[in-house]
Amino acid sequence: TARQTVESGVSQKLFDSLGRTLTTIPEGHNVHKTLKRVLDAKAEMFKSGANFDWATGEALAFGSLLSEGYGVRLSGQDSGRGTFSQRHAVWVDQDSESKYIPLSTVPHGRFEVLDSPLSEYGVLGFEYGFALADPKSLVLWEAQFGDFANGAQIIFDQYIASSESKWLRANGLVCLLPHGYEGQGPEHSSARLERFLQLCAEGNIQVANITTPANYFHVLRRQMLRSFRKPLIIMTPKSLLRHKSAVSKAEDFLGETHFKRILSDPNGAADHDTKRLVLCSGKVYYDLAEARDAA
């Protein structure tokens, strides 16, 4: 069942409506000039139908689920802005410091984004409980850096990875763990992917390293749209948040589309003498593609 596919694309009408929600600054709200530039770039994505980045794919997943009546709750050390200044779920007025949260205006669902304390054990335990009590809400906990999940290891071992087997209790909690060797020091390099893979057995949890914004959009929507709940650990990117190649097109989010377990290389083979096929995911793909195309 963990491989069950559901159609998770959205209608053009909803897509356009969310585009307006995510790019329209309320009258009299004075946003930071850098954020204004980000919002202008976002508006251009919806106008051109191209270059949708990671943060926009995520916001579209949240907004579409809200419009369908699901709750969306995201907590983490810097979740409002995003650790890498990528999310901007909260727009702060530069004069009055009042906050505007665009996704909280989407009808039918309830959106919460919370900057939580640096107590991963307590916070992840709470969010696990929240997801258990409310299967109709997409509950996400985001580590500021992937390795910050270290402090919550007991929650992963005793609850997230084993509760279905031990107590027959399903849980759809999503953990976003930033991952990728970006030269930011030991704790900030690896989310310890191998540790989560070692916890996998008999379809107990899902571990994903997503490559495109659209696939991220679909995997988040799939969490709620499938007929069961299963924890999802995502190795979220850092350098790919603004990578010019790590983008999706509008059509990837629309209509009869869904999460893809395997994506084809959009550029095809370098020449007809190709002898090797490499399966890879996330950042590794972009590094390999860049080296191959350069050669």
PDB file of C-alpha atoms in Angstrom:
ATOM      1  CA  THR A   1       0.000   0.000   0.000  1.00  0.00           C
ATOM      2  CA  ALA A   2       2.859   2.433   0.648  1.00  0.00           C
ATOM      3  CA  ARG A   3       3.267   2.626  -3.136  1.00  0.00           C
ATOM      4  CA  GLN A   4      -0.368   3.530  -3.814  1.00  0.00           C
ATOM      5  CA  THR A   5      -0.624   6.290  -6.402  1.00  0.00           C
ATOM      6  CA  VAL A   6      -3.277   8.996  -6.282  1.00  0.00           C
ATOM      7  CA  GLU A   7      -3.995  11.752  -8.770  1.00  0.00           C
ATOM      8  CA  SER A   8      -2.787  14.875  -6.988  1.00  0.00           C
ATOM      9  CA  GLY A   9      -2.827  17.492  -9.755  1.00  0.00           C
ATOM     10  CA  VAL A  10      -5.038  20.571  -9.371  1.00  0.00           C
ATOM     11  CA  SER A  11      -7.338  22.523 -11.683  1.00  0.00           C
ATOM     12  CA  GLN A  12      -6.120  25.521 -13.671  1.00  0.00           C
ATOM     13  CA  LYS A  13      -8.659  27.698 -11.849  1.00  0.00           C
ATOM     14  CA  LEU A  14      -7.348  26.781  -8.384  1.00  0.00           C
ATOM     15  CA  PHE A  15      -3.746  27.070  -9.602  1.00  0.00           C
ATOM     16  CA  ASP A  16      -4.342  30.632 -10.875  1.00  0.00           C
ATOM     17  CA  SER A  17      -6.227  31.605  -7.734  1.00  0.00           C
ATOM     18  CA  LEU A  18      -3.369  30.390  -5.502  1.00  0.00           C
ATOM     19  CA  GLY A  19      -0.956  32.290  -7.731  1.00  0.00           C
ATOM     20  CA  ARG A  20      -2.811  35.508  -6.913  1.00  0.00           C
ATOM     21  CA  THR A  21      -2.914  34.678  -3.196  1.00  0.00           C
ATOM     22  CA  LEU A  22       0.844  34.031  -3.097  1.00  0.00           C
ATOM     23  CA  THR A  23       1.869  37.185  -4.973  1.00  0.00           C
ATOM     24  CA  THR A  24      -0.630  39.908  -3.991  1.00  0.00           C
ATOM     25  CA  ILE A  25       0.579  42.322  -1.304  1.00  0.00           C
ATOM     26  CA  PRO A  26      -2.302  43.817   0.719  1.00  0.00           C
ATOM     27  CA  GLU A  27      -2.780  47.554   0.395  1.00  0.00           C
ATOM     28  CA  GLY A  28      -0.756  49.498   2.937  1.00  0.00           C
ATOM     29  CA  HIS A  29       1.428  46.512   3.872  1.00  0.00           C
ATOM     30  CA  ASN A  30       5.051  47.567   3.480  1.00  0.00           C
ATOM     31  CA  VAL A  31       7.125  44.452   2.690  1.00  0.00           C
ATOM     32  CA  HIS A  32      10.927  44.307   2.676  1.00  0.00           C
ATOM     33  CA  LYS A  33      12.440  45.242  -0.684  1.00  0.00           C
ATOM     34  CA  THR A  34      14.125  41.825  -1.003  1.00  0.00           C
ATOM     35  CA  LEU A  35      10.797  40.081  -0.424  1.00  0.00           C
ATOM     36  CA  LYS A  36       9.193  42.352  -3.040  1.00  0.00           C
ATOM     37  CA  ARG A  37      11.775  41.076  -5.527  1.00  0.00           C
ATOM     38  CA  VAL A  38      10.970  37.456  -4.571  1.00  0.00           C
ATOM     39  CA  LEU A  39       7.232  38.072  -5.020  1.00  0.00           C
ATOM     40  CA  ASP A  40       7.781  39.718  -8.416  1.00  0.00           C
ATOM     41  CA  ALA A  41       9.767  36.652  -9.523  1.00  0.00           C
ATOM     42  CA  LYS A  42       6.948  34.416  -8.245  1.00  0.00           C
ATOM     43  CA  ALA A  43       4.356  36.427 -10.185  1.00  0.00           C
ATOM     44  CA  GLU A  44       6.483  35.937 -13.309  1.00  0.00           C
ATOM     45  CA  MET A  45       6.384  32.142 -12.772  1.00  0.00           C
ATOM     46  CA  PHE A  46       2.586  32.159 -12.851  1.00  0.00           C
ATOM     47  CA  LYS A  47       2.557  34.490 -15.848  1.00  0.00           C
ATOM     48  CA  SER A  48       5.012  32.420 -17.902  1.00  0.00           C
ATOM     49  CA  GLY A  49       4.031  28.974 -16.579  1.00  0.00           C
ATOM     50  CA  ALA A  50       7.701  28.098 -16.099  1.00  0.00           C
ATOM     51  CA  ASN A  51      10.563  28.092 -13.567  1.00  0.00           C
ATOM     52  CA  PHE A  52       8.499  27.149 -10.515  1.00  0.00           C
ATOM     53  CA  ASP A  53      10.960  26.747  -7.649  1.00  0.00           C
ATOM     54  CA  TRP A  54      10.931  24.561  -4.536  1.00  0.00           C
ATOM     55  CA  ALA A  55       9.286  27.105  -2.228  1.00  0.00           C
ATOM     56  CA  THR A  56       6.503  27.858  -4.718  1.00  0.00           C
ATOM     57  CA  GLY A  57       5.809  24.147  -5.251  1.00  0.00           C
ATOM     58  CA  GLU A  58       5.502  23.763  -1.485  1.00  0.00           C
ATOM     59  CA  ALA A  59       3.192  26.779  -1.117  1.00  0.00           C
ATOM     60  CA  LEU A  60       0.982  25.413  -3.924  1.00  0.00           C
ATOM     61  CA  ALA A  61       0.730  22.067  -2.101  1.00  0.00           C
ATOM     62  CA  PHE A  62      -0.222  23.798   1.148  1.00  0.00           C
ATOM     63  CA  GLY A  63      -2.707  26.158  -0.498  1.00  0.00           C
ATOM     64  CA  SER A  64      -4.427  23.463  -2.568  1.00  0.00           C
ATOM     65  CA  LEU A  65      -4.847  21.190   0.463  1.00  0.00           C
ATOM     66  CA  LEU A  66      -6.305  24.100   2.446  1.00  0.00           C
ATOM     67  CA  SER A  67      -8.785  24.793  -0.350  1.00  0.00           C
ATOM     68  CA  GLU A  68      -9.890  21.151  -0.122  1.00  0.00           C
ATOM     69  CA  GLY A  69     -10.631  21.485   3.592  1.00  0.00           C
ATOM     70  CA  TYR A  70      -7.462  19.978   5.087  1.00  0.00           C
ATOM     71  CA  GLY A  71      -5.498  21.700   7.829  1.00  0.00           C
ATOM     72  CA  VAL A  72      -1.816  22.460   7.276  1.00  0.00           C
ATOM     73  CA  ARG A  73       0.461  22.886  10.279  1.00  0.00           C
ATOM     74  CA  LEU A  74       4.198  23.542   9.938  1.00  0.00           C
ATOM     75  CA  SER A  75       6.563  24.063  12.849  1.00  0.00           C
ATOM     76  CA  GLY A  76      10.340  24.317  13.110  1.00  0.00           C
ATOM     77  CA  GLN A  77      13.084  26.637  14.279  1.00  0.00           C
ATOM     78  CA  ASP A  78      12.762  29.122  11.422  1.00  0.00           C
ATOM     79  CA  SER A  79       9.738  27.922   9.489  1.00  0.00           C
ATOM     80  CA  GLY A  80       8.005  31.237   8.844  1.00  0.00           C
ATOM     81  CA  ARG A  81      10.822  32.617   6.734  1.00  0.00           C
ATOM     82  CA  GLY A  82      12.578  29.329   5.957  1.00  0.00           C
ATOM     83  CA  THR A  83      16.096  28.644   7.266  1.00  0.00           C
ATOM     84  CA  PHE A  84      17.516  29.575   3.861  1.00  0.00           C
ATOM     85  CA  SER A  85      15.186  32.574   3.384  1.00  0.00           C
ATOM     86  CA  GLN A  86      13.284  30.567   0.802  1.00  0.00           C
ATOM     87  CA  ARG A  87       9.758  30.136   2.168  1.00  0.00           C
ATOM     88  CA  HIS A  88       8.452  33.576   3.167  1.00  0.00           C
ATOM     89  CA  ALA A  89       5.167  32.200   4.567  1.00  0.00           C
ATOM     90  CA  VAL A  90       4.966  35.297   6.792  1.00  0.00           C
ATOM     91  CA  TRP A  91       5.296  38.833   5.388  1.00  0.00           C
ATOM     92  CA  VAL A  92       6.399  41.344   8.024  1.00  0.00           C
ATOM     93  CA  ASP A  93       5.497  45.022   7.610  1.00  0.00           C
ATOM     94  CA  GLN A  94       8.788  46.957   7.741  1.00  0.00           C
ATOM     95  CA  ASP A  95       7.214  49.881   9.648  1.00  0.00           C
ATOM     96  CA  SER A  96       4.672  48.408  12.062  1.00  0.00           C
ATOM     97  CA  GLU A  97       6.060  44.834  12.261  1.00  0.00           C
ATOM     98  CA  SER A  98       2.534  43.526  11.706  1.00  0.00           C
ATOM     99  CA  LYS A  99       2.437  40.120  10.027  1.00  0.00           C
ATOM    100  CA  TYR A 100       0.493  38.974   6.986  1.00  0.00           C
ATOM    101  CA  ILE A 101       0.243  35.234   6.219  1.00  0.00           C
ATOM    102  CA  PRO A 102      -1.106  34.802   2.667  1.00  0.00           C
ATOM    103  CA  LEU A 103      -1.994  31.098   3.031  1.00  0.00           C
ATOM    104  CA  SER A 104      -4.141  31.826   6.099  1.00  0.00           C
ATOM    105  CA  THR A 105      -6.560  33.628   3.748  1.00  0.00           C
ATOM    106  CA  VAL A 106      -7.305  30.464   1.715  1.00  0.00           C
ATOM    107  CA  PRO A 107     -10.879  29.347   2.549  1.00  0.00           C
ATOM    108  CA  HIS A 108     -11.972  25.945   3.966  1.00  0.00           C
ATOM    109  CA  GLY A 109      -8.749  24.847   5.729  1.00  0.00           C
ATOM    110  CA  ARG A 110      -6.649  26.221   8.584  1.00  0.00           C
ATOM    111  CA  PHE A 111      -3.002  27.151   8.063  1.00  0.00           C
ATOM    112  CA  GLU A 112      -0.542  27.454  10.941  1.00  0.00           C
ATOM    113  CA  VAL A 113       3.163  28.197  10.639  1.00  0.00           C
ATOM    114  CA  LEU A 114       5.103  28.332  13.899  1.00  0.00           C
ATOM    115  CA  ASP A 115       8.690  29.163  14.795  1.00  0.00           C
ATOM    116  CA  SER A 116       9.325  26.589  17.510  1.00  0.00           C
ATOM    117  CA  PRO A 117      11.989  26.427  20.231  1.00  0.00           C
ATOM    118  CA  LEU A 118      15.277  24.524  19.790  1.00  0.00           C
ATOM    119  CA  SER A 119      13.948  21.540  21.688  1.00  0.00           C
ATOM    120  CA  GLU A 120      13.563  18.962  18.933  1.00  0.00           C
ATOM    121  CA  TYR A 121      12.646  16.110  21.284  1.00  0.00           C
ATOM    122  CA  GLY A 122       9.711  18.029  22.807  1.00  0.00           C
ATOM    123  CA  VAL A 123       8.503  19.684  19.615  1.00  0.00           C
ATOM    124  CA  LEU A 124       8.658  16.571  17.413  1.00  0.00           C
ATOM    125  CA  GLY A 125       6.874  14.578  20.121  1.00  0.00           C
ATOM    126  CA  PHE A 126       4.130  17.201  20.217  1.00  0.00           C
ATOM    127  CA  GLU A 127       3.739  17.268  16.425  1.00  0.00           C
ATOM    128  CA  TYR A 128       3.623  13.459  16.322  1.00  0.00           C
ATOM    129  CA  GLY A 129       0.739  13.639  18.805  1.00  0.00           C
ATOM    130  CA  PHE A 130      -0.972  16.373  16.786  1.00  0.00           C
ATOM    131  CA  ALA A 131      -0.801  14.279  13.591  1.00  0.00           C
ATOM    132  CA  LEU A 132      -2.155  11.273  15.521  1.00  0.00           C
ATOM    133  CA  ALA A 133      -5.128  13.267  16.824  1.00  0.00           C
ATOM    134  CA  ASP A 134      -5.907  14.991  13.525  1.00  0.00           C
ATOM    135  CA  PRO A 135      -5.442  12.785  10.441  1.00  0.00           C
ATOM    136  CA  LYS A 136      -7.186  15.476   8.334  1.00  0.00           C
ATOM    137  CA  SER A 137      -4.274  17.876   8.864  1.00  0.00           C
ATOM    138  CA  LEU A 138      -0.954  17.791   7.047  1.00  0.00           C
ATOM    139  CA  VAL A 139       1.417  18.140  10.008  1.00  0.00           C
ATOM    140  CA  LEU A 140       5.047  18.942   9.205  1.00  0.00           C
ATOM    141  CA  TRP A 141       8.048  19.385  11.457  1.00  0.00           C
ATOM    142  CA  GLU A 142      11.117  20.972   9.947  1.00  0.00           C
ATOM    143  CA  ALA A 143      14.599  20.714  11.411  1.00  0.00           C
ATOM    144  CA  GLN A 144      16.613  23.874  10.897  1.00  0.00           C
ATOM    145  CA  PHE A 145      19.388  21.628   9.611  1.00  0.00           C
ATOM    146  CA  GLY A 146      18.870  17.906   9.072  1.00  0.00           C
ATOM    147  CA  ASP A 147      21.195  16.779  11.833  1.00  0.00           C
ATOM    148  CA  PHE A 148      19.215  18.773  14.407  1.00  0.00           C
ATOM    149  CA  ALA A 149      16.899  15.742  14.387  1.00  0.00           C
ATOM    150  CA  ASN A 150      19.622  14.040  16.511  1.00  0.00           C
ATOM    151  CA  GLY A 151      18.055  15.351  19.706  1.00  0.00           C
ATOM    152  CA  ALA A 152      14.728  13.719  18.844  1.00  0.00           C
ATOM    153  CA  GLN A 153      16.054  10.237  18.091  1.00  0.00           C
ATOM    154  CA  ILE A 154      13.831   8.561  20.717  1.00  0.00           C
ATOM    155  CA  ILE A 155      10.723   9.946  18.988  1.00  0.00           C
ATOM    156  CA  PHE A 156      11.884   8.519  15.655  1.00  0.00           C
ATOM    157  CA  ASP A 157      12.746   5.108  17.140  1.00  0.00           C
ATOM    158  CA  GLN A 158       9.925   4.563  19.619  1.00  0.00           C
ATOM    159  CA  TYR A 159       7.050   6.344  17.879  1.00  0.00           C
ATOM    160  CA  ILE A 160       7.442   7.368  14.242  1.00  0.00           C
ATOM    161  CA  ALA A 161       9.145   4.201  12.970  1.00  0.00           C
ATOM    162  CA  SER A 162       7.330   1.657  15.127  1.00  0.00           C
ATOM    163  CA  SER A 163       3.916   2.870  16.334  1.00  0.00           C
ATOM    164  CA  GLU A 164       1.950   1.172  13.561  1.00  0.00           C
ATOM    165  CA  SER A 165       3.538  -2.170  14.385  1.00  0.00           C
ATOM    166  CA  LYS A 166       3.382  -1.732  18.173  1.00  0.00           C
ATOM    167  CA  TRP A 167       0.010  -0.074  18.711  1.00  0.00           C
ATOM    168  CA  LEU A 168      -1.730  -0.257  15.303  1.00  0.00           C
ATOM    169  CA  ARG A 169      -1.796   3.541  15.216  1.00  0.00           C
ATOM    170  CA  ALA A 170      -1.237   5.164  11.821  1.00  0.00           C
ATOM    171  CA  ASN A 171       0.387   8.593  11.576  1.00  0.00           C
ATOM    172  CA  GLY A 172       0.940  10.908   8.607  1.00  0.00           C
ATOM    173  CA  LEU A 173       3.589  13.192  10.138  1.00  0.00           C
ATOM    174  CA  VAL A 174       6.056  14.744   7.660  1.00  0.00           C
ATOM    175  CA  CYS A 175       9.640  15.557   8.710  1.00  0.00           C
ATOM    176  CA  LEU A 176      11.562  18.021   6.538  1.00  0.00           C
ATOM    177  CA  LEU A 177      15.290  17.544   7.067  1.00  0.00           C
ATOM    178  CA  PRO A 178      17.597  19.894   5.106  1.00  0.00           C
ATOM    179  CA  HIS A 179      20.379  17.809   3.596  1.00  0.00           C
ATOM    180  CA  GLY A 180      23.351  18.251   1.269  1.00  0.00           C
ATOM    181  CA  TYR A 181      27.043  18.922   1.688  1.00  0.00           C
ATOM    182  CA  GLU A 182      27.056  22.701   1.172  1.00  0.00           C
ATOM    183  CA  GLY A 183      30.195  23.527   3.200  1.00  0.00           C
ATOM    184  CA  GLN A 184      28.306  24.776   6.257  1.00  0.00           C
ATOM    185  CA  GLY A 185      30.026  22.661   8.877  1.00  0.00           C
ATOM    186  CA  PRO A 186      29.459  19.204  10.393  1.00  0.00           C
ATOM    187  CA  GLU A 187      25.989  19.557  11.939  1.00  0.00           C
ATOM    188  CA  HIS A 188      24.761  21.373   8.847  1.00  0.00           C
ATOM    189  CA  SER A 189      25.909  18.882   6.216  1.00  0.00           C
ATOM    190  CA  SER A 190      24.020  15.615   6.463  1.00  0.00           C
ATOM    191  CA  ALA A 191      20.546  14.709   7.712  1.00  0.00           C
ATOM    192  CA  ARG A 192      21.907  11.180   8.229  1.00  0.00           C
ATOM    193  CA  LEU A 193      19.877   9.606   5.446  1.00  0.00           C
ATOM    194  CA  GLU A 194      21.436   6.219   6.264  1.00  0.00           C
ATOM    195  CA  ARG A 195      19.925   6.287   9.756  1.00  0.00           C
ATOM    196  CA  PHE A 196      16.386   6.656   8.404  1.00  0.00           C
ATOM    197  CA  LEU A 197      16.933   3.975   5.777  1.00  0.00           C
ATOM    198  CA  GLN A 198      18.045   1.632   8.581  1.00  0.00           C
ATOM    199  CA  LEU A 199      14.718   2.302  10.341  1.00  0.00           C
ATOM    200  CA  CYS A 200      12.719   1.162   7.286  1.00  0.00           C
ATOM    201  CA  ALA A 201      11.068  -2.259   7.444  1.00  0.00           C
ATOM    202  CA  GLU A 202       7.819  -3.715   6.124  1.00  0.00           C
ATOM    203  CA  GLY A 203       6.572  -0.394   4.762  1.00  0.00           C
ATOM    204  CA  ASN A 204       6.656   1.366   8.145  1.00  0.00           C
ATOM    205  CA  ILE A 205       7.886   4.777   6.952  1.00  0.00           C
ATOM    206  CA  GLN A 206       8.566   6.597   3.685  1.00  0.00           C
ATOM    207  CA  VAL A 207      11.979   8.175   3.094  1.00  0.00           C
ATOM    208  CA  ALA A 208      12.338  10.491   0.102  1.00  0.00           C
ATOM    209  CA  ASN A 209      15.030  12.571  -1.553  1.00  0.00           C
ATOM    210  CA  ILE A 210      13.010  14.668  -4.007  1.00  0.00           C
ATOM    211  CA  THR A 211      14.496  16.045  -7.217  1.00  0.00           C
ATOM    212  CA  THR A 212      11.914  18.521  -8.592  1.00  0.00           C
ATOM    213  CA  PRO A 213       9.545  21.101  -7.071  1.00  0.00           C
ATOM    214  CA  ALA A 214       6.521  19.448  -8.741  1.00  0.00           C
ATOM    215  CA  ASN A 215       7.359  16.047  -7.258  1.00  0.00           C
ATOM    216  CA  TYR A 216       7.654  17.723  -3.837  1.00  0.00           C
ATOM    217  CA  PHE A 217       4.194  19.262  -4.416  1.00  0.00           C
ATOM    218  CA  HIS A 218       2.738  15.843  -5.273  1.00  0.00           C
ATOM    219  CA  VAL A 219       4.376  13.939  -2.405  1.00  0.00           C
ATOM    220  CA  LEU A 220       2.932  16.442   0.111  1.00  0.00           C
ATOM    221  CA  ARG A 221      -0.556  16.281  -1.406  1.00  0.00           C
ATOM    222  CA  ARG A 222      -0.363  12.489  -1.599  1.00  0.00           C
ATOM    223  CA  GLN A 223       0.131  12.394   2.200  1.00  0.00           C
ATOM    224  CA  MET A 224      -3.454  13.605   2.667  1.00  0.00           C
ATOM    225  CA  LEU A 225      -5.190  12.282  -0.451  1.00  0.00           C
ATOM    226  CA  ARG A 226      -4.326   8.611  -0.001  1.00  0.00           C
ATOM    227  CA  SER A 227      -6.654   6.355   1.992  1.00  0.00           C
ATOM    228  CA  PHE A 228      -4.072   5.726   4.727  1.00  0.00           C
ATOM    229  CA  ARG A 229      -1.492   7.609   6.802  1.00  0.00           C
ATOM    230  CA  LYS A 230       2.228   6.835   6.831  1.00  0.00           C
ATOM    231  CA  PRO A 231       5.138   8.927   8.219  1.00  0.00           C
ATOM    232  CA  LEU A 232       7.218  10.677   5.557  1.00  0.00           C
ATOM    233  CA  ILE A 233      10.868  11.727   5.999  1.00  0.00           C
ATOM    234  CA  ILE A 234      12.060  14.134   3.290  1.00  0.00           C
ATOM    235  CA  MET A 235      15.679  15.097   2.728  1.00  0.00           C
ATOM    236  CA  THR A 236      14.973  18.694   1.711  1.00  0.00           C
ATOM    237  CA  PRO A 237      17.514  20.535  -0.445  1.00  0.00           C
ATOM    238  CA  LYS A 238      19.633  23.592   0.269  1.00  0.00           C
ATOM    239  CA  SER A 239      21.486  24.577  -2.915  1.00  0.00           C
ATOM    240  CA  LEU A 240      18.583  23.326  -5.040  1.00  0.00           C
ATOM    241  CA  LEU A 241      16.217  25.890  -3.501  1.00  0.00           C
ATOM    242  CA  ARG A 242      17.578  28.452  -5.968  1.00  0.00           C
ATOM    243  CA  HIS A 243      19.201  26.199  -8.579  1.00  0.00           C
ATOM    244  CA  LYS A 244      18.307  27.372 -12.091  1.00  0.00           C
ATOM    245  CA  SER A 245      17.743  23.789 -13.285  1.00  0.00           C
ATOM    246  CA  ALA A 246      15.744  22.576 -10.257  1.00  0.00           C
ATOM    247  CA  VAL A 247      12.457  23.984 -11.503  1.00  0.00           C
ATOM    248  CA  SER A 248       9.097  22.685 -12.748  1.00  0.00           C
ATOM    249  CA  LYS A 249       6.528  23.820 -15.320  1.00  0.00           C
ATOM    250  CA  ALA A 250       2.909  24.745 -14.589  1.00  0.00           C
ATOM    251  CA  GLU A 251       1.659  21.637 -16.402  1.00  0.00           C
ATOM    252  CA  ASP A 252       3.533  19.424 -13.895  1.00  0.00           C
ATOM    253  CA  PHE A 253       1.086  20.577 -11.194  1.00  0.00           C
ATOM    254  CA  LEU A 254      -2.131  20.443 -13.220  1.00  0.00           C
ATOM    255  CA  GLY A 255      -4.780  17.915 -14.168  1.00  0.00           C
ATOM    256  CA  GLU A 256      -4.122  14.176 -14.037  1.00  0.00           C
ATOM    257  CA  THR A 257      -0.618  14.349 -12.595  1.00  0.00           C
ATOM    258  CA  HIS A 258       0.793  12.526  -9.598  1.00  0.00           C
ATOM    259  CA  PHE A 259       3.969  11.764  -7.636  1.00  0.00           C
ATOM    260  CA  LYS A 260       6.529  10.046  -9.852  1.00  0.00           C
ATOM    261  CA  ARG A 261       8.780   7.386  -8.335  1.00  0.00           C
ATOM    262  CA  ILE A 262      11.092   7.568 -11.370  1.00  0.00           C
ATOM    263  CA  LEU A 263      11.716  10.649 -13.520  1.00  0.00           C
ATOM    264  CA  SER A 264      13.285  10.409 -16.953  1.00  0.00           C
ATOM    265  CA  ASP A 265      16.314  12.532 -17.742  1.00  0.00           C
ATOM    266  CA  PRO A 266      14.827  15.449 -19.711  1.00  0.00           C
ATOM    267  CA  ASN A 267      17.959  15.792 -21.864  1.00  0.00           C
ATOM    268  CA  GLY A 268      18.253  12.179 -22.971  1.00  0.00           C
ATOM    269  CA  ALA A 269      21.496  10.330 -23.610  1.00  0.00           C
ATOM    270  CA  ALA A 270      24.655  12.213 -24.590  1.00  0.00           C
ATOM    271  CA  ASP A 271      25.262   9.959 -27.616  1.00  0.00           C
ATOM    272  CA  HIS A 272      24.101   6.675 -29.143  1.00  0.00           C
ATOM    273  CA  ASP A 273      27.035   4.725 -27.675  1.00  0.00           C
ATOM    274  CA  THR A 274      25.734   5.088 -24.119  1.00  0.00           C
ATOM    275  CA  LYS A 275      26.501   1.955 -22.108  1.00  0.00           C
ATOM    276  CA  ARG A 276      25.534   2.922 -18.576  1.00  0.00           C
ATOM    277  CA  LEU A 277      22.291   4.061 -16.947  1.00  0.00           C
ATOM    278  CA  VAL A 278      22.636   5.803 -13.596  1.00  0.00           C
ATOM    279  CA  LEU A 279      19.755   6.024 -11.118  1.00  0.00           C
ATOM    280  CA  CYS A 280      20.153   8.905  -8.681  1.00  0.00           C
ATOM    281  CA  SER A 281      18.105  11.486  -6.805  1.00  0.00           C
ATOM    282  CA  GLY A 282      18.099  15.057  -5.590  1.00  0.00           C
ATOM    283  CA  LYS A 283      21.230  17.163  -5.800  1.00  0.00           C
ATOM    284  CA  VAL A 284      23.316  14.273  -7.173  1.00  0.00           C
ATOM    285  CA  TYR A 285      21.309  14.364 -10.405  1.00  0.00           C
ATOM    286  CA  TYR A 286      22.014  18.043 -11.074  1.00  0.00           C
ATOM    287  CA  ASP A 287      25.738  17.610 -10.388  1.00  0.00           C
ATOM    288  CA  LEU A 288      25.937  14.617 -12.731  1.00  0.00           C
ATOM    289  CA  ALA A 289      23.867  16.264 -15.468  1.00  0.00           C
ATOM    290  CA  GLU A 290      26.019  19.405 -15.307  1.00  0.00           C
ATOM    291  CA  ALA A 291      29.245  17.388 -15.645  1.00  0.00           C
ATOM    292  CA  ARG A 292      27.844  15.265 -18.466  1.00  0.00           C
ATOM    293  CA  ASP A 293      26.525  18.275 -20.422  1.00  0.00           C
ATOM    294  CA  ALA A 294      29.843  20.086 -19.969  1.00  0.00           C
ATOM    295  CA  ALA A 295      31.626  17.040 -21.414  1.00  0.00           C
TER     296      ALA A 295
END
